[in-house]
Coordinates of C-alpha atoms in Angstrom, one line a residue:
M1 CA 14.6 -7.2 -3.6
G2 CA 13.9 -6.3 0.1
G3 CA 10.7 -6.6 2.0
V4 CA 9.5 -3.0 1.3
E5 CA 10.3 -3.3 -2.4
L6 CA 8.5 -6.6 -2.6
H7 CA 5.5 -5.1 -0.8
L8 CA 5.4 -2.2 -3.3
Y9 CA 5.6 -4.5 -6.4
Q10 CA 3.0 -7.0 -5.2
L11 CA 0.5 -4.4 -3.9
S12 CA 0.8 -2.4 -7.1
S13 CA 0.3 -5.5 -9.3
C14 CA -2.8 -6.5 -7.4
L15 CA -4.2 -3.0 -7.5
I16 CA -3.7 -2.9 -11.3
K17 CA -5.5 -6.3 -11.6
R18 CA -8.4 -4.8 -9.7
G19 CA -8.8 -2.1 -12.3
N20 CA -6.8 0.7 -10.7
K21 CA -4.1 2.8 -12.3
V22 CA -0.8 2.7 -10.4
V23 CA 2.4 4.6 -11.2
M24 CA 5.6 4.2 -9.1
I25 CA 8.2 6.9 -8.6
T26 CA 11.7 6.2 -7.3
H27 CA 15.3 7.4 -7.7
A28 CA 17.8 6.2 -10.2
Y29 CA 19.5 2.8 -9.7
G30 CA 22.9 2.9 -11.3
D31 CA 22.3 3.5 -15.0
R32 CA 18.6 2.8 -14.7
K33 CA 16.8 6.1 -15.4
G34 CA 13.7 7.1 -17.2
I35 CA 10.4 5.2 -17.6
R36 CA 10.2 1.4 -17.4
Y37 CA 7.2 -1.0 -17.7
L38 CA 7.2 -4.1 -15.5
S39 CA 5.6 -7.4 -16.6
S40 CA 2.5 -6.7 -14.4
G41 CA 1.8 -3.5 -16.3
L42 CA 3.3 -1.3 -13.6
K43 CA 4.8 1.9 -14.9
V44 CA 8.0 3.0 -13.0
Y45 CA 9.6 6.5 -13.2
Y46 CA 13.3 6.3 -12.3
L47 CA 14.0 10.0 -11.6
P48 CA 17.6 11.2 -12.4
I49 CA 18.3 11.6 -8.7
Q50 CA 21.2 9.5 -7.4
P51 CA 21.2 8.0 -3.9
F52 CA 24.1 9.1 -1.7
Y53 CA 23.8 6.9 1.4
N54 CA 22.0 3.6 2.0
Q55 CA 19.9 3.9 -1.1
N56 CA 18.5 7.3 0.1
S57 CA 18.5 10.4 -2.1
F58 CA 19.9 13.7 -0.8
P59 CA 17.2 15.8 0.8
G60 CA 15.8 18.2 -1.7
V61 CA 12.4 19.2 -0.5
V62 CA 12.6 22.7 -2.0
V63 CA 14.8 21.9 -4.9
P64 CA 12.9 23.4 -7.9
T65 CA 13.9 20.5 -10.3
N66 CA 12.6 17.9 -7.9
I67 CA 9.3 19.7 -7.5
A68 CA 9.0 20.3 -11.2
L69 CA 9.5 16.6 -12.0
L70 CA 6.9 15.5 -9.4
R71 CA 4.4 18.1 -10.6
N72 CA 4.8 17.1 -14.2
I73 CA 4.3 13.3 -13.4
L74 CA 1.3 13.8 -11.2
I75 CA -0.4 16.0 -13.8
R76 CA 0.6 13.8 -16.8
E77 CA -0.7 10.6 -15.1
K78 CA -3.8 12.2 -13.7
I79 CA -3.0 11.0 -10.2
E80 CA -5.5 11.3 -7.4
I81 CA -3.7 9.8 -4.4
V82 CA 0.0 9.8 -3.5
H83 CA 1.1 6.8 -1.4
G84 CA 4.5 6.9 0.2
H85 CA 6.3 4.0 1.9
Q86 CA 9.0 3.6 4.5
A87 CA 9.9 6.2 7.1
F88 CA 13.6 6.1 6.2
S89 CA 13.0 7.2 2.6
T90 CA 13.8 10.8 2.1
M91 CA 12.2 10.8 -1.3
A92 CA 8.9 9.4 0.2
Q93 CA 8.9 12.1 2.9
E94 CA 9.6 14.9 0.4
M95 CA 7.0 13.8 -2.1
I96 CA 4.3 13.4 0.5
F97 CA 5.0 17.0 1.6
Q98 CA 5.1 18.4 -1.9
S99 CA 2.0 16.5 -3.1
K100 CA 0.0 17.7 -0.1
V101 CA 1.0 21.3 -0.9
M102 CA -0.2 20.7 -4.5
G103 CA -3.6 19.6 -3.2
Y104 CA -3.4 15.8 -3.5
K105 CA -4.6 13.3 -1.0
T106 CA -1.8 11.4 0.7
V107 CA -1.3 8.0 2.3
F108 CA 1.8 6.7 4.1
T109 CA 2.7 3.1 5.0
D110 CA 5.2 2.7 7.8
H111 CA 7.1 -0.6 7.7
S112 CA 9.5 -0.1 10.7
L113 CA 9.6 0.3 14.4
F114 CA 11.6 3.1 16.0
G115 CA 12.9 3.8 19.5
F116 CA 12.6 7.0 21.4
A117 CA 16.0 7.4 23.1
D118 CA 18.8 7.5 20.6
V119 CA 19.6 10.6 18.5
S120 CA 18.6 9.0 15.2
S121 CA 15.2 8.1 16.5
I122 CA 14.6 11.5 18.0
L123 CA 15.4 13.3 14.8
T124 CA 13.4 10.9 12.6
N125 CA 10.4 11.0 15.0
R126 CA 10.4 14.8 14.8
L127 CA 10.3 14.6 11.1
L128 CA 7.5 12.1 11.1
Q129 CA 5.5 14.3 13.4
L130 CA 5.5 16.8 10.5
T131 CA 4.8 14.4 7.6
M132 CA 2.4 12.1 9.3
G133 CA 0.8 14.6 11.7
V134 CA 0.3 17.4 9.1
Y135 CA 0.8 16.3 5.6
V136 CA -0.5 12.7 5.5
S137 CA -4.2 12.1 5.2
H138 CA -4.1 8.5 6.4
V139 CA -1.4 6.2 7.8
I140 CA -1.2 2.4 7.2
C141 CA 0.9 0.1 9.5
V142 CA 1.8 -3.6 9.0
S143 CA 1.0 -4.7 12.5
H144 CA -0.9 -3.5 15.6
T145 CA 2.4 -3.2 17.5
S146 CA 3.7 -1.0 14.6
K147 CA 0.4 1.1 14.8
E148 CA 1.0 1.8 18.6
N149 CA 4.6 2.8 17.9
T150 CA 3.6 5.0 15.0
V151 CA 0.7 6.7 16.8
V152 CA 3.1 7.7 19.7
R153 CA 6.0 8.7 17.4
G154 CA 3.9 10.8 15.1
N155 CA 1.5 12.2 17.7
L156 CA -1.4 10.9 15.6
D157 CA -5.1 10.2 16.2
E158 CA -5.4 6.4 16.2
R159 CA -8.5 6.7 14.1
D160 CA -6.3 8.0 11.2
V161 CA -4.1 4.8 11.3
S162 CA -5.1 1.5 9.8
V163 CA -3.5 -1.9 10.2
I164 CA -3.0 -3.9 6.9
P165 CA -0.4 -6.7 7.2
N166 CA 2.1 -7.8 4.7
A167 CA 1.5 -10.9 2.6
I168 CA 3.3 -13.3 0.3
D169 CA 2.9 -14.9 -3.1
Y170 CA 2.0 -18.3 -1.8
T171 CA 2.3 -19.9 -5.3
R172 CA 6.1 -19.2 -5.1
F173 CA 6.6 -20.6 -1.6
T174 CA 5.4 -24.2 -1.7
P175 CA 6.8 -27.1 0.3
D176 CA 9.1 -29.8 -1.2
P177 CA 10.1 -32.3 1.6
K178 CA 12.1 -34.3 -0.9
Q179 CA 14.8 -31.6 -0.8
R180 CA 15.5 -32.1 2.9
D181 CA 18.5 -34.1 4.1
K182 CA 17.0 -37.3 5.8
N183 CA 20.2 -37.9 7.7
S184 CA 20.4 -34.6 9.5
I185 CA 18.3 -31.6 10.7
T186 CA 18.9 -28.4 8.7
I187 CA 18.4 -25.0 10.2
V188 CA 17.9 -22.1 7.6
V189 CA 18.6 -18.4 8.2
I190 CA 17.9 -15.9 5.5
T191 CA 18.3 -12.3 6.4
R192 CA 20.4 -9.2 6.1
L193 CA 23.5 -9.7 8.2
T194 CA 23.2 -6.5 10.3
Y195 CA 23.1 -5.8 14.0
R196 CA 19.3 -5.2 13.9
K197 CA 18.8 -8.7 12.6
G198 CA 20.4 -10.2 15.7
I199 CA 23.5 -11.7 14.0
D200 CA 25.5 -11.4 17.2
L201 CA 22.9 -13.6 18.9
L202 CA 23.0 -16.0 16.0
A203 CA 26.8 -16.2 16.2
D204 CA 26.5 -17.1 19.9
V205 CA 23.8 -19.7 19.4
I206 CA 25.3 -21.6 16.5
P207 CA 28.2 -23.2 18.4
L208 CA 25.9 -24.1 21.4
I209 CA 23.5 -25.9 19.1
C210 CA 26.2 -27.7 17.1
E211 CA 27.8 -28.9 20.4
E212 CA 24.5 -30.2 21.8
F213 CA 23.1 -31.7 18.6
P214 CA 25.7 -33.4 16.3
N215 CA 23.2 -34.0 13.6
V216 CA 22.3 -30.4 13.0
N217 CA 23.6 -28.3 10.0
W218 CA 23.2 -24.7 9.1
I219 CA 22.4 -22.9 5.9
I220 CA 22.7 -19.1 6.1
G221 CA 21.7 -16.8 3.3
G222 CA 22.3 -13.0 3.1
D223 CA 25.0 -10.5 3.2
G224 CA 25.9 -7.4 5.2
P225 CA 28.5 -5.9 7.6
K226 CA 28.0 -8.7 10.2
R227 CA 29.0 -11.5 7.8
I228 CA 32.6 -11.3 9.2
V229 CA 31.1 -12.3 12.7
L230 CA 29.7 -15.5 11.2
E231 CA 32.9 -16.3 9.3
E232 CA 34.9 -15.9 12.5
T233 CA 32.4 -18.2 14.3
R234 CA 32.8 -20.9 11.6
E235 CA 36.6 -20.6 11.8
N236 CA 36.9 -20.5 15.5
Y237 CA 34.7 -23.6 16.1
Q238 CA 35.8 -25.5 13.0
L239 CA 32.2 -25.7 11.6
H240 CA 33.1 -25.6 7.9
D241 CA 31.3 -28.9 7.2
R242 CA 28.2 -27.9 9.2
M243 CA 27.7 -24.2 8.4
K244 CA 27.2 -23.0 4.9
L245 CA 27.3 -19.3 4.1
L246 CA 25.5 -18.6 0.8
G247 CA 26.0 -14.8 0.6
N248 CA 23.3 -12.7 -1.0
V249 CA 20.3 -14.7 -2.2
E250 CA 18.0 -13.3 -4.9
H251 CA 14.4 -13.3 -3.8
A252 CA 13.5 -15.6 -6.8
H253 CA 15.8 -18.2 -5.2
V254 CA 14.8 -17.9 -1.6
R255 CA 12.3 -20.7 -1.9
D256 CA 15.0 -23.1 -3.2
V257 CA 17.0 -22.5 -0.1
L258 CA 14.1 -22.7 2.3
V259 CA 12.8 -26.1 1.2
Q260 CA 16.2 -27.6 2.1
G261 CA 15.6 -26.9 5.8
D262 CA 13.5 -28.3 8.6
I263 CA 13.7 -25.2 10.9
F264 CA 13.8 -21.5 10.2
L265 CA 15.4 -19.2 12.7
N266 CA 14.9 -15.4 13.0
C267 CA 17.0 -13.6 15.6
S268 CA 15.8 -10.0 14.9
L269 CA 16.1 -7.4 17.7
T270 CA 13.2 -5.4 16.2
E271 CA 10.5 -6.3 13.6
A272 CA 7.3 -4.6 12.6
F273 CA 6.0 -7.7 10.8
C274 CA 8.8 -10.1 9.5
I275 CA 7.7 -11.4 6.2
A276 CA 10.5 -13.9 6.2
I277 CA 8.9 -16.1 8.8
V278 CA 5.7 -16.2 6.7
E279 CA 7.6 -17.4 3.6
A280 CA 9.4 -20.0 5.7
A281 CA 6.1 -21.3 7.2
S282 CA 4.5 -21.4 3.7
C283 CA 7.4 -23.7 2.7
G284 CA 6.5 -26.0 5.6
L285 CA 9.3 -25.2 8.0
L286 CA 9.0 -25.0 11.8
V287 CA 9.7 -21.3 12.7
V288 CA 11.7 -20.2 15.7
S289 CA 11.8 -16.4 16.2
T290 CA 12.5 -13.8 18.8
A291 CA 9.3 -12.4 20.2
V292 CA 10.0 -8.8 19.3
G293 CA 7.7 -6.1 17.7
G294 CA 4.9 -7.4 15.6
V295 CA 6.3 -11.0 15.4
P296 CA 3.8 -12.5 18.0
E297 CA 0.9 -11.4 15.7
V298 CA 2.1 -13.1 12.6
L299 CA 1.8 -16.9 13.0
P300 CA -0.3 -19.1 15.3
D301 CA 1.4 -20.8 18.2
D302 CA 1.5 -24.3 16.6
M303 CA 3.6 -22.9 13.7
I304 CA 6.2 -20.9 15.7
L305 CA 8.3 -21.1 18.8
Q306 CA 9.1 -17.7 20.3
A307 CA 12.0 -16.7 22.4
E308 CA 13.3 -13.6 24.2
P309 CA 16.2 -11.9 22.3
T310 CA 18.8 -13.6 24.5
T311 CA 21.3 -16.3 23.7
N312 CA 20.0 -18.7 26.4
D313 CA 16.3 -18.3 25.5
I314 CA 16.9 -18.8 21.8
F315 CA 19.0 -21.9 22.6
L316 CA 16.1 -23.4 24.6
S317 CA 13.6 -22.7 21.9
M318 CA 15.9 -24.1 19.2
S319 CA 16.4 -27.2 21.3
E320 CA 12.6 -27.7 21.6
A321 CA 12.2 -27.2 17.9
I322 CA 15.0 -29.8 17.1
T323 CA 13.3 -32.3 19.5
K324 CA 10.0 -31.7 17.7
I325 CA 11.5 -32.4 14.3
S326 CA 13.4 -35.4 15.6
E327 CA 10.3 -37.0 17.0
G328 CA 8.1 -36.0 14.0
D329 CA 6.0 -33.9 16.3
F330 CA 5.1 -31.1 13.8
L331 CA 2.4 -30.4 11.3
N332 CA 2.5 -31.7 7.7
P333 CA 4.3 -29.1 5.5
F334 CA 1.4 -29.0 3.1
V335 CA -1.2 -28.4 5.9
V336 CA 0.9 -25.5 7.1
H337 CA 1.2 -24.1 3.6
N338 CA -2.6 -24.2 3.1
R339 CA -3.1 -22.4 6.4
V340 CA -0.7 -19.7 5.5
R341 CA -2.3 -19.4 2.1
N342 CA -5.6 -18.6 3.7
M343 CA -4.1 -16.1 6.2
Y344 CA -2.0 -13.9 3.9
S345 CA -3.0 -12.8 0.4
W346 CA -1.9 -9.8 -1.6
Y347 CA -5.4 -9.5 -3.1
D348 CA -6.7 -9.1 0.4
V349 CA -4.1 -6.4 1.1
A350 CA -5.0 -4.6 -2.1
E351 CA -8.8 -4.8 -1.3
R352 CA -8.2 -3.3 2.2
T353 CA -5.9 -0.6 0.7
E354 CA -8.7 0.3 -1.7
I355 CA -11.0 0.9 1.2
V356 CA -8.5 3.5 2.6
Y357 CA -8.3 5.2 -0.8
S358 CA -12.1 5.3 -1.1
R359 CA -12.4 6.9 2.3
L360 CA -9.8 9.6 1.3
R361 CA -11.6 10.4 -1.9
Q362 CA -14.7 11.4 0.1
E363 CA -12.8 13.6 2.5
K364 CA -12.6 17.4 2.1
Q365 CA -9.2 18.7 1.2
E366 CA -7.6 21.0 3.8
T367 CA -6.8 24.6 3.0
H368 CA -3.3 26.0 3.5
Q369 CA -4.5 28.0 6.5
E370 CA -5.9 24.8 8.2
R371 CA -2.6 23.1 7.5
I372 CA -0.6 26.0 9.0
N373 CA -2.7 25.9 12.1
R374 CA -2.0 22.1 12.5
L375 CA 1.7 22.8 11.8
S376 CA 1.8 25.4 14.7
K377 CA 0.0 23.0 17.1
N378 CA 2.2 20.0 16.0
Q379 CA 5.7 21.5 15.9
G380 CA 5.6 24.1 18.6
A381 CA 6.7 27.8 18.4
Y382 CA 10.2 27.3 17.0
G383 CA 9.8 24.2 14.9
S384 CA 6.6 25.6 13.2
K385 CA 8.5 28.7 12.1
F386 CA 11.2 26.6 10.4
F387 CA 8.8 24.4 8.6
F388 CA 6.6 27.4 7.7
V389 CA 9.5 28.9 5.8
I390 CA 9.9 25.6 3.9
L391 CA 6.2 25.5 3.1
I392 CA 6.3 29.1 1.8
A393 CA 9.3 28.3 -0.3
C394 CA 7.6 25.2 -1.8
I395 CA 4.4 27.2 -2.6
F396 CA 6.5 30.0 -4.2
I397 CA 8.3 27.5 -6.4
L398 CA 5.0 25.9 -7.4
R399 CA 3.5 29.3 -8.4
I400 CA 6.5 30.0 -10.6
L401 CA 6.2 26.5 -12.2
E402 CA 2.4 27.1 -12.8
Y403 CA 3.3 30.4 -14.5
L404 CA 6.1 28.9 -16.7
L405 CA 4.3 25.7 -17.5
P406 CA 0.5 25.8 -17.0
E407 CA -1.3 22.5 -16.4
E408 CA -3.1 22.7 -19.7
Y409 CA 0.2 22.7 -21.5
I410 CA 1.3 19.4 -20.0
D411 CA 0.4 16.4 -22.2
E412 CA -1.6 13.6 -20.7
A413 CA 0.3 10.3 -20.6
V414 CA -1.1 7.4 -22.7
D415 CA -2.1 4.5 -20.6
F416 CA -0.6 1.1 -21.5
D417 CA -3.1 -1.8 -21.2
H418 CA -0.9 -4.7 -20.0
R419 CA -3.7 -7.2 -20.8
H420 CA -2.8 -6.9 -24.5
K421 CA 0.4 -7.8 -26.2
I422 CA 1.7 -7.0 -29.7
V423 CA 2.5 -10.0 -31.9
H424 CA 3.6 -9.2 -35.4
N425 CA 2.0 -5.7 -35.2
N426 CA -1.4 -7.3 -34.2
I427 CA -2.8 -6.8 -30.7
E428 CA -4.0 -9.9 -28.9
E429 CA -5.7 -9.9 -25.5
V430 CA -3.9 -11.7 -22.8
Q431 CA -6.3 -13.5 -20.4

């Protein structure tokens, strides 16, 4: 489970506990299709749409079956607000567009930072100007740095963008100093092994640290295309007894790995928030991280050492961290845990998200004409004509669907109260 998926699950669970109805819509995962209920009472629709690249579904913004599925679910579940997540998700972008055309209020949470120079960023930013600037009622970002980036990329009014940070389940990330090796200092890295996560920097830093500090060992969790770089580093410098590669680590087992370490290292080249360093701090580790994106906003200075994303600067910060641990010059792990516990809570995130929802419910819905005017202003002469054709096609398909299957013919879904369980055909309330 990645950071965005974890965010979705935790936020949805807390919103349900606060008395809201939440339904999640996603594409199929392997053989997992249809409707599933999670333990928190969250209802998940796994649509029969297969991903084709990097867990993204094929673009189908005007595919009649996709529009029909979404319309049916929104009507059945009596949905009022559609909340999409992650700019890379084609399904989120499409459903935001389609939901807005149907007349629903829309919210979008951006979890990533984008550049402005490469082809991928230019194309994605152009698309975001349409979805965020025209078809999203309000945008949520996970850090102030992310907000600044999103406002520029989407050509947005900053008053329509809120900052609500990520959080962690602090009950799952508790310190356990007894698990640490008293004869050595252990550095833990848990991340996706990709270029964006700075694995090339990590591969350069590891041999320098091992040469300078003979009592330092490494535990690295995660998998990805850059794993071969770390394997080559271990082989070239003969670090088999000091560098352990765990491969993919399930989120349920991340805490078990973290508590074995003294220092947590994050070498990311870009981060909107970086929930991994919060989890590490909650487990009582001293955090060393590159000062990129929203990272400087996440933890106070006495919990984290920051470095520029260069090999030399990371080495210097790591050396300082190792010296602090060797001399016992760091906060008690349980003190750090309690501070993190008070800083980041999913219940606080849910409460602040509810405020955004309440504001949207009071706003007047735009007409198609007002939206077309915004489209022309936002996309220019040529871009607006292209997206105008898509808009007309979507409206045309919706009118056909309304004729073939009127709203009054769609059965309302029965709500499942997760606070009750069935035991021998008797319903008992779960406190």
